[in-house]
mmCIF file of C-alpha atoms and ligand atoms in Angstrom:
data_model
loop_
_atom_site.group_PDB
_atom_site.id
_atom_site.type_symbol
_atom_site.label_atom_id
_atom_site.label_comp_id
_atom_site.label_asym_id
_atom_site.label_seq_id
_atom_site.Cartn_x
_atom_site.Cartn_y
_atom_site.Cartn_z
ATOM 1 C CA MET A 268 -32.436 -17.098 50.120
ATOM 2 C CA ALA A 269 -34.154 -20.107 52.125
ATOM 3 C CA GLY A 270 -32.313 -21.950 54.961
ATOM 4 C CA ARG A 271 -31.519 -19.241 57.262
ATOM 5 C CA LEU A 272 -32.526 -21.229 60.277
ATOM 6 C CA ASP A 273 -31.714 -24.622 58.966
ATOM 7 C CA GLY A 274 -31.650 -27.265 61.713
ATOM 8 C CA LYS A 275 -32.797 -24.854 64.439
ATOM 9 C CA THR A 276 -35.551 -24.898 66.763
ATOM 10 C CA ALA A 277 -37.668 -21.783 67.232
ATOM 11 C CA VAL A 278 -40.409 -21.254 69.830
ATOM 12 C CA ILE A 279 -43.043 -18.767 69.020
ATOM 13 C CA THR A 280 -45.323 -17.592 71.889
ATOM 14 C CA GLY A 281 -48.611 -16.204 70.654
ATOM 15 C CA GLY A 282 -48.020 -18.011 67.363
ATOM 16 C CA GLY A 283 -51.568 -18.963 66.884
ATOM 17 C CA ASN A 284 -52.399 -15.652 65.239
ATOM 18 C CA GLY A 285 -51.018 -12.408 63.524
ATOM 19 C CA ILE A 286 -47.550 -11.577 63.971
ATOM 20 C CA GLY A 287 -46.622 -14.769 65.920
ATOM 21 C CA ARG A 288 -48.062 -17.023 63.224
ATOM 22 C CA ALA A 289 -46.336 -15.066 60.550
ATOM 23 C CA CYS A 290 -43.084 -15.546 62.453
ATOM 24 C CA ALA A 291 -43.671 -19.164 62.669
ATOM 25 C CA GLU A 292 -44.559 -19.704 59.049
ATOM 26 C CA ARG A 293 -41.558 -17.466 57.778
ATOM 27 C CA PHE A 294 -39.085 -19.287 60.318
ATOM 28 C CA SER A 295 -40.236 -22.692 58.978
ATOM 29 C CA ALA A 296 -39.919 -21.735 55.477
ATOM 30 C CA GLU A 297 -36.273 -20.977 56.604
ATOM 31 C CA GLY A 298 -35.759 -24.438 57.780
ATOM 32 C CA ALA A 299 -36.518 -24.189 61.648
ATOM 33 C CA ASN A 300 -38.654 -26.642 63.727
ATOM 34 C CA ILE A 301 -41.328 -24.640 65.203
ATOM 35 C CA LEU A 302 -43.101 -24.860 68.642
ATOM 36 C CA ILE A 303 -46.283 -22.703 68.792
ATOM 37 C CA ALA A 304 -47.336 -21.670 72.256
ATOM 38 C CA ASP A 305 -50.696 -20.053 72.487
ATOM 39 C CA LEU A 306 -53.473 -19.549 74.954
ATOM 40 C CA LEU A 307 -55.911 -20.476 72.295
ATOM 41 C CA THR A 308 -56.066 -24.112 71.259
ATOM 42 C CA ASP A 309 -57.841 -23.793 67.748
ATOM 43 C CA PRO A 310 -55.804 -21.146 66.200
ATOM 44 C CA GLY A 311 -52.678 -22.865 67.650
ATOM 45 C CA ASN A 312 -53.350 -26.169 66.242
ATOM 46 C CA ALA A 313 -54.317 -24.666 62.952
ATOM 47 C CA ALA A 314 -51.116 -22.783 62.619
ATOM 48 C CA ALA A 315 -49.013 -25.831 63.374
ATOM 49 C CA GLU A 316 -51.108 -28.134 60.875
ATOM 50 C CA ALA A 317 -50.718 -25.416 58.294
ATOM 51 C CA ILE A 318 -46.782 -25.685 58.548
ATOM 52 C CA ASN A 319 -46.833 -29.398 58.756
ATOM 53 C CA SER A 320 -49.089 -29.684 55.582
ATOM 54 C CA SER A 321 -46.489 -27.413 53.831
ATOM 55 C CA GLY A 322 -43.670 -29.760 54.521
ATOM 56 C CA GLY A 323 -42.429 -27.916 57.717
ATOM 57 C CA SER A 324 -42.293 -29.419 61.211
ATOM 58 C CA ALA A 325 -44.239 -27.823 63.796
ATOM 59 C CA ARG A 326 -45.964 -28.727 67.212
ATOM 60 C CA PHE A 327 -48.612 -26.747 69.231
ATOM 61 C CA VAL A 328 -48.748 -26.379 73.080
ATOM 62 C CA GLU A 329 -51.255 -24.931 74.821
ATOM 63 C CA PHE A 330 -49.854 -22.254 77.325
ATOM 64 C CA ASP A 331 -50.675 -19.017 79.455
ATOM 65 C CA ALA A 332 -47.607 -16.688 78.996
ATOM 66 C CA SER A 333 -48.286 -15.323 82.407
ATOM 67 C CA SER A 334 -47.697 -18.652 84.320
ATOM 68 C CA GLN A 335 -44.189 -19.675 85.241
ATOM 69 C CA GLU A 336 -45.219 -23.401 85.160
ATOM 70 C CA ALA A 337 -46.605 -23.114 81.816
ATOM 71 C CA ASN A 338 -43.437 -21.362 80.482
ATOM 72 C CA GLU A 339 -41.243 -24.087 82.003
ATOM 73 C CA ALA A 340 -43.447 -26.857 80.244
ATOM 74 C CA MET A 341 -43.174 -24.880 76.868
ATOM 75 C CA ALA A 342 -39.350 -24.783 77.206
ATOM 76 C CA ALA A 343 -39.481 -28.904 78.304
ATOM 77 C CA ALA A 344 -41.923 -29.407 75.223
ATOM 78 C CA ALA A 345 -39.250 -28.093 72.847
ATOM 79 C CA VAL A 346 -36.467 -30.044 74.189
ATOM 80 C CA GLU A 347 -38.589 -33.200 74.292
ATOM 81 C CA HIS A 348 -39.989 -32.800 70.561
ATOM 82 C CA PHE A 349 -37.039 -30.930 69.026
ATOM 83 C CA GLY A 350 -33.956 -31.384 71.221
ATOM 84 C CA GLY A 351 -33.617 -27.732 72.331
ATOM 85 C CA ILE A 352 -34.117 -24.131 71.643
ATOM 86 C CA ASP A 353 -32.106 -21.817 69.587
ATOM 87 C CA VAL A 354 -34.586 -18.885 68.981
ATOM 88 C CA VAL A 355 -37.686 -17.408 70.944
ATOM 89 C CA VAL A 356 -40.122 -14.952 69.551
ATOM 90 C CA THR A 357 -42.398 -13.478 72.545
ATOM 91 C CA ALA A 358 -45.357 -12.506 70.579
ATOM 92 C CA ALA A 359 -48.029 -13.581 73.201
ATOM 93 C CA GLY A 360 -49.862 -10.321 73.973
ATOM 94 C CA ILE A 361 -52.918 -8.328 74.851
ATOM 95 C CA SER A 362 -54.061 -4.896 74.321
ATOM 96 C CA ASP A 363 -56.240 -4.662 77.496
ATOM 97 C CA GLY A 364 -57.057 -7.116 80.189
ATOM 98 C CA ASP A 365 -60.311 -8.590 78.701
ATOM 99 C CA TYR A 366 -58.714 -8.995 75.170
ATOM 100 C CA ARG A 367 -59.280 -12.153 73.493
ATOM 101 C CA SER A 368 -57.808 -12.574 69.921
ATOM 102 C CA GLY A 369 -60.395 -12.928 67.334
ATOM 103 C CA ASP A 370 -63.370 -11.504 69.480
ATOM 104 C CA ILE A 371 -63.763 -8.207 67.620
ATOM 105 C CA GLU A 372 -67.468 -7.649 68.835
ATOM 106 C CA SER A 373 -66.440 -7.655 72.570
ATOM 107 C CA GLN A 374 -63.529 -5.290 71.872
ATOM 108 C CA LEU A 375 -65.766 -2.914 70.062
ATOM 109 C CA LYS A 376 -68.248 -3.085 72.956
ATOM 110 C CA ARG A 377 -65.183 -2.218 75.328
ATOM 111 C CA MET A 378 -64.041 0.640 73.082
ATOM 112 C CA ALA A 379 -67.501 2.115 72.811
ATOM 113 C CA LYS A 380 -67.748 2.004 76.713
ATOM 114 C CA ALA A 381 -64.167 3.734 77.153
ATOM 115 C CA GLY A 382 -65.043 6.415 74.708
ATOM 116 C CA GLU A 383 -68.233 7.120 76.565
ATOM 117 C CA ALA A 384 -66.277 7.322 79.809
ATOM 118 C CA ALA A 385 -63.632 9.719 78.377
ATOM 119 C CA ALA A 386 -66.566 11.940 76.959
ATOM 120 C CA ASN A 387 -67.845 12.212 80.313
ATOM 121 C CA ASN A 388 -64.454 12.709 82.103
ATOM 122 C CA PRO A 389 -61.349 13.146 79.807
ATOM 123 C CA ALA A 390 -59.432 11.970 82.948
ATOM 124 C CA ALA A 391 -61.257 8.643 82.946
ATOM 125 C CA PRO A 392 -58.603 6.411 81.223
ATOM 126 C CA LEU A 393 -56.395 7.086 84.241
ATOM 127 C CA ILE A 394 -58.561 8.035 87.209
ATOM 128 C CA GLU A 395 -61.291 5.017 86.466
ATOM 129 C CA LEU A 396 -58.737 2.525 85.241
ATOM 130 C CA ASP A 397 -59.530 -1.020 86.554
ATOM 131 C CA ILE A 398 -56.667 -2.158 88.454
ATOM 132 C CA ASP A 399 -57.334 -6.021 87.946
ATOM 133 C CA ASN A 400 -57.225 -5.107 84.174
ATOM 134 C CA TRP A 401 -54.044 -3.182 84.549
ATOM 135 C CA ARG A 402 -52.512 -6.127 86.162
ATOM 136 C CA ARG A 403 -53.571 -8.696 83.723
ATOM 137 C CA VAL A 404 -51.858 -6.579 80.986
ATOM 138 C CA LEU A 405 -48.818 -6.385 82.857
ATOM 139 C CA ASP A 406 -48.892 -10.009 83.839
ATOM 140 C CA VAL A 407 -49.158 -11.116 80.125
ATOM 141 C CA ASN A 408 -47.290 -8.717 78.272
ATOM 142 C CA LEU A 409 -44.238 -7.859 80.755
ATOM 143 C CA THR A 410 -44.129 -10.577 83.357
ATOM 144 C CA GLY A 411 -45.140 -13.213 80.686
ATOM 145 C CA THR A 412 -42.175 -11.814 78.496
ATOM 146 C CA LEU A 413 -39.852 -12.180 81.439
ATOM 147 C CA LEU A 414 -40.886 -15.808 82.229
ATOM 148 C CA SER A 415 -40.674 -16.948 78.415
ATOM 149 C CA ILE A 416 -37.076 -15.279 78.211
ATOM 150 C CA ARG A 417 -36.257 -17.203 81.472
ATOM 151 C CA ALA A 418 -37.306 -20.466 80.454
ATOM 152 C CA ALA A 419 -35.761 -20.314 77.061
ATOM 153 C CA ALA A 420 -32.571 -19.103 78.384
ATOM 154 C CA THR A 421 -32.242 -21.622 80.823
ATOM 155 C CA VAL A 422 -32.333 -24.416 77.921
ATOM 156 C CA MET A 423 -30.110 -22.365 75.701
ATOM 157 C CA LEU A 424 -27.405 -22.240 78.589
ATOM 158 C CA ASP A 425 -27.803 -25.861 79.385
ATOM 159 C CA GLN A 426 -27.188 -26.778 75.753
ATOM 160 C CA GLY A 427 -24.248 -24.458 75.538
ATOM 161 C CA ARG A 428 -24.673 -23.105 71.852
ATOM 162 C CA PRO A 429 -25.772 -19.558 70.964
ATOM 163 C CA GLY A 430 -29.197 -18.376 70.920
ATOM 164 C CA SER A 431 -31.337 -15.510 69.881
ATOM 165 C CA ILE A 432 -34.440 -14.220 71.739
ATOM 166 C CA VAL A 433 -36.750 -11.476 70.112
ATOM 167 C CA THR A 434 -39.266 -9.940 72.337
ATOM 168 C CA ILE A 435 -42.340 -7.993 70.695
ATOM 169 C CA ALA A 436 -42.851 -4.585 72.218
ATOM 170 C CA SER A 437 -44.604 -1.858 70.189
ATOM 171 C CA ILE A 438 -44.251 1.767 69.242
ATOM 172 C CA ALA A 439 -46.259 2.244 72.579
ATOM 173 C CA ALA A 440 -42.753 1.243 74.250
ATOM 174 C CA ARG A 441 -41.971 4.923 73.470
ATOM 175 C CA ASP A 442 -45.173 6.626 72.545
ATOM 176 C CA PRO A 443 -48.078 6.697 75.191
ATOM 177 C CA LEU A 444 -50.693 6.618 72.436
ATOM 178 C CA TRP A 445 -54.273 7.323 73.660
ATOM 179 C CA GLY A 446 -56.320 6.161 76.547
ATOM 180 C CA SER A 447 -55.241 3.535 79.150
ATOM 181 C CA PRO A 448 -51.765 3.591 80.390
ATOM 182 C CA SER A 449 -51.602 -0.314 80.648
ATOM 183 C CA TYR A 450 -50.378 -1.403 77.415
ATOM 184 C CA PRO A 451 -47.842 1.423 76.788
ATOM 185 C CA VAL A 452 -46.452 0.853 80.203
ATOM 186 C CA SER A 453 -46.123 -2.991 79.657
ATOM 187 C CA LYS A 454 -44.445 -2.297 76.352
ATOM 188 C CA ALA A 455 -42.021 0.207 77.756
ATOM 189 C CA GLY A 456 -41.211 -2.583 80.407
ATOM 190 C CA VAL A 457 -40.517 -5.085 77.665
ATOM 191 C CA TRP A 458 -38.123 -2.669 75.978
ATOM 192 C CA MET A 459 -36.244 -2.071 79.235
ATOM 193 C CA LEU A 460 -36.262 -5.835 80.080
ATOM 194 C CA THR A 461 -34.979 -6.733 76.599
ATOM 195 C CA LYS A 462 -32.057 -4.224 77.205
ATOM 196 C CA ASN A 463 -31.421 -5.721 80.691
ATOM 197 C CA ALA A 464 -31.476 -9.357 79.445
ATOM 198 C CA ALA A 465 -29.285 -8.620 76.735
ATOM 199 C CA ARG A 466 -26.644 -7.214 78.864
ATOM 200 C CA THR A 467 -26.848 -10.222 81.193
ATOM 201 C CA LEU A 468 -26.846 -12.785 78.491
ATOM 202 C CA ALA A 469 -24.493 -11.229 75.950
ATOM 203 C CA PRO A 470 -21.390 -12.655 77.807
ATOM 204 C CA LEU A 471 -23.006 -16.023 77.516
ATOM 205 C CA GLY A 472 -23.766 -16.086 73.828
ATOM 206 C CA ILE A 473 -27.462 -15.390 73.883
ATOM 207 C CA ARG A 474 -28.717 -12.148 72.041
ATOM 208 C CA VAL A 475 -31.819 -10.394 73.030
ATOM 209 C CA ASN A 476 -33.532 -7.740 70.954
ATOM 210 C CA SER A 477 -36.977 -6.313 70.519
ATOM 211 C CA ILE A 478 -39.243 -5.363 67.814
ATOM 212 C CA GLY A 479 -41.578 -2.358 68.317
ATOM 213 C CA PRO A 480 -44.233 -2.508 65.539
ATOM 214 C CA GLY A 481 -46.559 0.306 64.315
ATOM 215 C CA PHE A 482 -50.145 -0.725 63.596
ATOM 216 C CA ILE A 483 -50.290 -4.052 61.979
ATOM 217 C CA GLU A 484 -53.122 -5.941 60.245
ATOM 218 C CA THR A 485 -53.954 -8.325 62.876
ATOM 219 C CA ASN A 486 -56.861 -9.352 65.197
ATOM 220 C CA MET A 487 -55.517 -6.755 67.674
ATOM 221 C CA THR A 488 -56.243 -3.850 65.448
ATOM 222 C CA GLU A 489 -59.356 -5.020 63.469
ATOM 223 C CA ALA A 490 -61.786 -3.328 65.975
ATOM 224 C CA MET A 491 -59.772 -0.200 66.012
ATOM 225 C CA VAL A 492 -59.698 0.390 62.184
ATOM 226 C CA SER A 493 -63.478 -0.381 61.947
ATOM 227 C CA VAL A 494 -64.153 2.982 63.673
ATOM 228 C CA ASP A 495 -63.403 5.500 61.135
ATOM 229 C CA GLU A 496 -62.206 8.230 63.563
ATOM 230 C CA TYR A 497 -59.471 5.811 65.106
ATOM 231 C CA HIS A 498 -58.350 4.407 61.745
ATOM 232 C CA GLN A 499 -57.837 7.911 60.423
ATOM 233 C CA ARG A 500 -55.729 8.920 63.630
ATOM 234 C CA VAL A 501 -53.631 5.890 62.973
ATOM 235 C CA LEU A 502 -53.161 6.750 59.259
ATOM 236 C CA ASP A 503 -52.498 10.267 59.999
ATOM 237 C CA ASN A 504 -49.503 9.261 62.184
ATOM 238 C CA THR A 505 -48.151 6.747 59.860
ATOM 239 C CA PRO A 506 -46.192 8.408 56.918
ATOM 240 C CA MET A 507 -46.597 5.427 54.706
ATOM 241 C CA GLY A 508 -50.217 5.772 55.088
ATOM 242 C CA ARG A 509 -51.106 1.980 55.709
ATOM 243 C CA ARG A 510 -51.007 -0.675 58.416
ATOM 244 C CA GLY A 511 -48.279 -2.948 58.282
ATOM 245 C CA THR A 512 -48.584 -6.640 57.551
ATOM 246 C CA PRO A 513 -47.549 -9.523 59.895
ATOM 247 C CA ALA A 514 -45.171 -10.782 57.246
ATOM 248 C CA GLU A 515 -43.402 -7.285 57.224
ATOM 249 C CA ILE A 516 -42.831 -7.818 61.180
ATOM 250 C CA ALA A 517 -41.659 -11.573 60.581
ATOM 251 C CA ASN A 518 -38.970 -10.288 58.095
ATOM 252 C CA VAL A 519 -37.513 -8.254 60.926
ATOM 253 C CA ALA A 520 -37.774 -11.152 63.412
ATOM 254 C CA LEU A 521 -36.061 -13.418 61.009
ATOM 255 C CA PHE A 522 -33.248 -11.109 60.654
ATOM 256 C CA LEU A 523 -32.915 -10.667 64.573
ATOM 257 C CA ALA A 524 -33.128 -14.536 64.781
ATOM 258 C CA SER A 525 -30.593 -15.461 62.341
ATOM 259 C CA ASP A 526 -26.744 -15.197 62.336
ATOM 260 C CA GLU A 527 -27.148 -12.083 60.186
ATOM 261 C CA ALA A 528 -27.730 -10.192 63.312
ATOM 262 C CA SER A 529 -24.561 -11.782 65.045
ATOM 263 C CA TYR A 530 -23.325 -8.461 66.451
ATOM 264 C CA VAL A 531 -26.786 -7.153 67.450
ATOM 265 C CA THR A 532 -28.158 -7.221 70.924
ATOM 266 C CA GLY A 533 -30.309 -4.990 73.044
ATOM 267 C CA GLU A 534 -31.722 -3.344 70.120
ATOM 268 C CA LEU A 535 -35.312 -2.154 69.568
ATOM 269 C CA ILE A 536 -36.381 -2.006 65.910
ATOM 270 C CA HIS A 537 -39.340 -0.304 64.853
ATOM 271 C CA PRO A 538 -41.116 -1.542 61.752
ATOM 272 C CA ASP A 539 -43.742 1.210 61.920
ATOM 273 C CA GLY A 540 -44.375 2.729 58.590
ATOM 274 C CA GLY A 541 -42.434 6.016 59.636
ATOM 275 C CA TRP A 542 -44.206 6.569 62.928
ATOM 276 C CA PHE A 543 -41.203 7.708 64.675
ATOM 277 C CA THR A 544 -39.973 10.205 61.939
ATOM 278 C CA GLY A 545 -41.233 13.062 64.053
HETATM 279 N N1 NAD B 737 -51.093 -5.475 65.798
HETATM 280 C C1 NAD B 737 -50.352 -4.619 66.107
HETATM 281 O O1 NAD B 737 -50.622 -3.557 65.773
HETATM 282 C C2 NAD B 737 -49.219 -4.438 67.224
HETATM 283 C C3 NAD B 737 -48.406 -3.519 67.271
HETATM 284 C C4 NAD B 737 -47.396 -3.492 68.082
HETATM 285 C C5 NAD B 737 -46.967 -4.747 68.956
HETATM 286 N N2 NAD B 737 -48.048 -5.791 68.922
HETATM 287 C C6 NAD B 737 -47.837 -6.783 69.619
HETATM 288 O O2 NAD B 737 -47.574 -8.069 68.659
HETATM 289 C C7 NAD B 737 -47.932 -9.145 69.583
HETATM 290 C C8 NAD B 737 -48.728 -9.935 68.826
HETATM 291 O O3 NAD B 737 -50.103 -9.412 68.575
HETATM 292 P P1 NAD B 737 -50.853 -9.397 67.373
HETATM 293 O O4 NAD B 737 -51.272 -8.076 66.752
HETATM 294 O O5 NAD B 737 -50.455 -10.683 66.401
HETATM 295 O O6 NAD B 737 -52.246 -9.952 67.897
HETATM 296 P P2 NAD B 737 -53.165 -11.227 67.856
HETATM 297 O O7 NAD B 737 -54.389 -11.182 68.787
HETATM 298 O O8 NAD B 737 -53.360 -11.518 66.284
HETATM 299 O O9 NAD B 737 -52.101 -12.434 68.401
HETATM 300 C C9 NAD B 737 -51.703 -12.574 69.621
HETATM 301 C C10 NAD B 737 -51.582 -13.988 70.103
HETATM 302 O O10 NAD B 737 -51.287 -14.123 71.481
HETATM 303 C C11 NAD B 737 -52.075 -15.124 72.165
HETATM 304 N N3 NAD B 737 -52.142 -14.859 73.565
HETATM 305 C C12 NAD B 737 -52.876 -13.779 74.157
HETATM 306 N N4 NAD B 737 -52.648 -13.884 75.490
HETATM 307 C C13 NAD B 737 -51.783 -14.949 75.817
HETATM 308 C C14 NAD B 737 -51.448 -15.643 76.944
HETATM 309 N N5 NAD B 737 -51.616 -15.059 78.133
HETATM 310 N N6 NAD B 737 -50.714 -16.651 76.460
HETATM 311 C C15 NAD B 737 -50.322 -17.131 75.565
HETATM 312 N N7 NAD B 737 -50.784 -16.745 74.349
HETATM 313 C C16 NAD B 737 -51.667 -15.542 74.360
HETATM 314 C C17 NAD B 737 -53.351 -14.756 71.498
HETATM 315 O O11 NAD B 737 -54.088 -16.012 71.631
HETATM 316 C C18 NAD B 737 -53.083 -14.704 70.027
HETATM 317 O O12 NAD B 737 -52.813 -15.733 69.351
HETATM 318 C C19 NAD B 737 -48.586 -8.738 70.886
HETATM 319 O O13 NAD B 737 -47.566 -8.739 71.781
HETATM 320 C C20 NAD B 737 -48.928 -7.270 70.545
HETATM 321 O O14 NAD B 737 -48.963 -6.428 71.715
HETATM 322 C C21 NAD B 737 -49.110 -5.768 68.047
#
């Protein structure tokens, strides 16, 4: 069934890679105009070009999710190019303060360093946590989500037609996982922000829901699964015994974005291969 977002405009933050890119492609195939907003220019442009060359309509804007001005500019660009905003997916996110999507080597080095620190002192992930790093994770994942919701909702309210906002949390919203608290705390915040925004915006015709993926095949998990011990830990906790694909998350996002979810708001859905069956 195609055309579930015909004539609509979707903004996808973090749409240059992984889950965001899969949402952009899936939403385009369902008829939406796509504004990709990402920190990284090359993958952002590549994602927009791929959509345009397969017959869709997409633009890219460079953007830092943690900046209020950048979020306002992102919303203004959607209005300028496509006449408004109907759907937003807030997929821009980082796993630690130094995370840069696609730079697997640096991520492996940071993991090795963290592993060494934890071997010397099991309390290190908490006691030795770098506060600037913690702040960056919260700035991008949590404050960034707030700023994107706010900028998009302002446009949706002005245009006076219903809208759907889909935030990307994680299983880490409800499971502390292992190591640094920054990421789980940021995602728990996204979950509660989603509920709060859903309650505020429901009477005004805007639905706000969240997706809490398990481990998905993207740049974010590549370094982790290249270390056997960590990969096995993920598989052992995932009854389906594999990582999910970005397309499997985009399918859930499409449902939440579309009118099929017209009575769904404030929800957190976990496409996680059964992580939370325990
Ligand atoms: N991959 C997983 O297993 C998994 C699981 C649960 C949740 N998530 C969440 O899904 C979202 C997408 O992650 P992914 O796995 O696709 O990773 P990814 O690295 O493939 O994609 C993340 C995208 O966000 C962009 N980004 C990062 N910081 C940004 C910023 N400050 N401003 C704008 N864009 C920024 C990156 O450039 C990248 O294109 C993230 O919020 C992540 O926390 C991922």
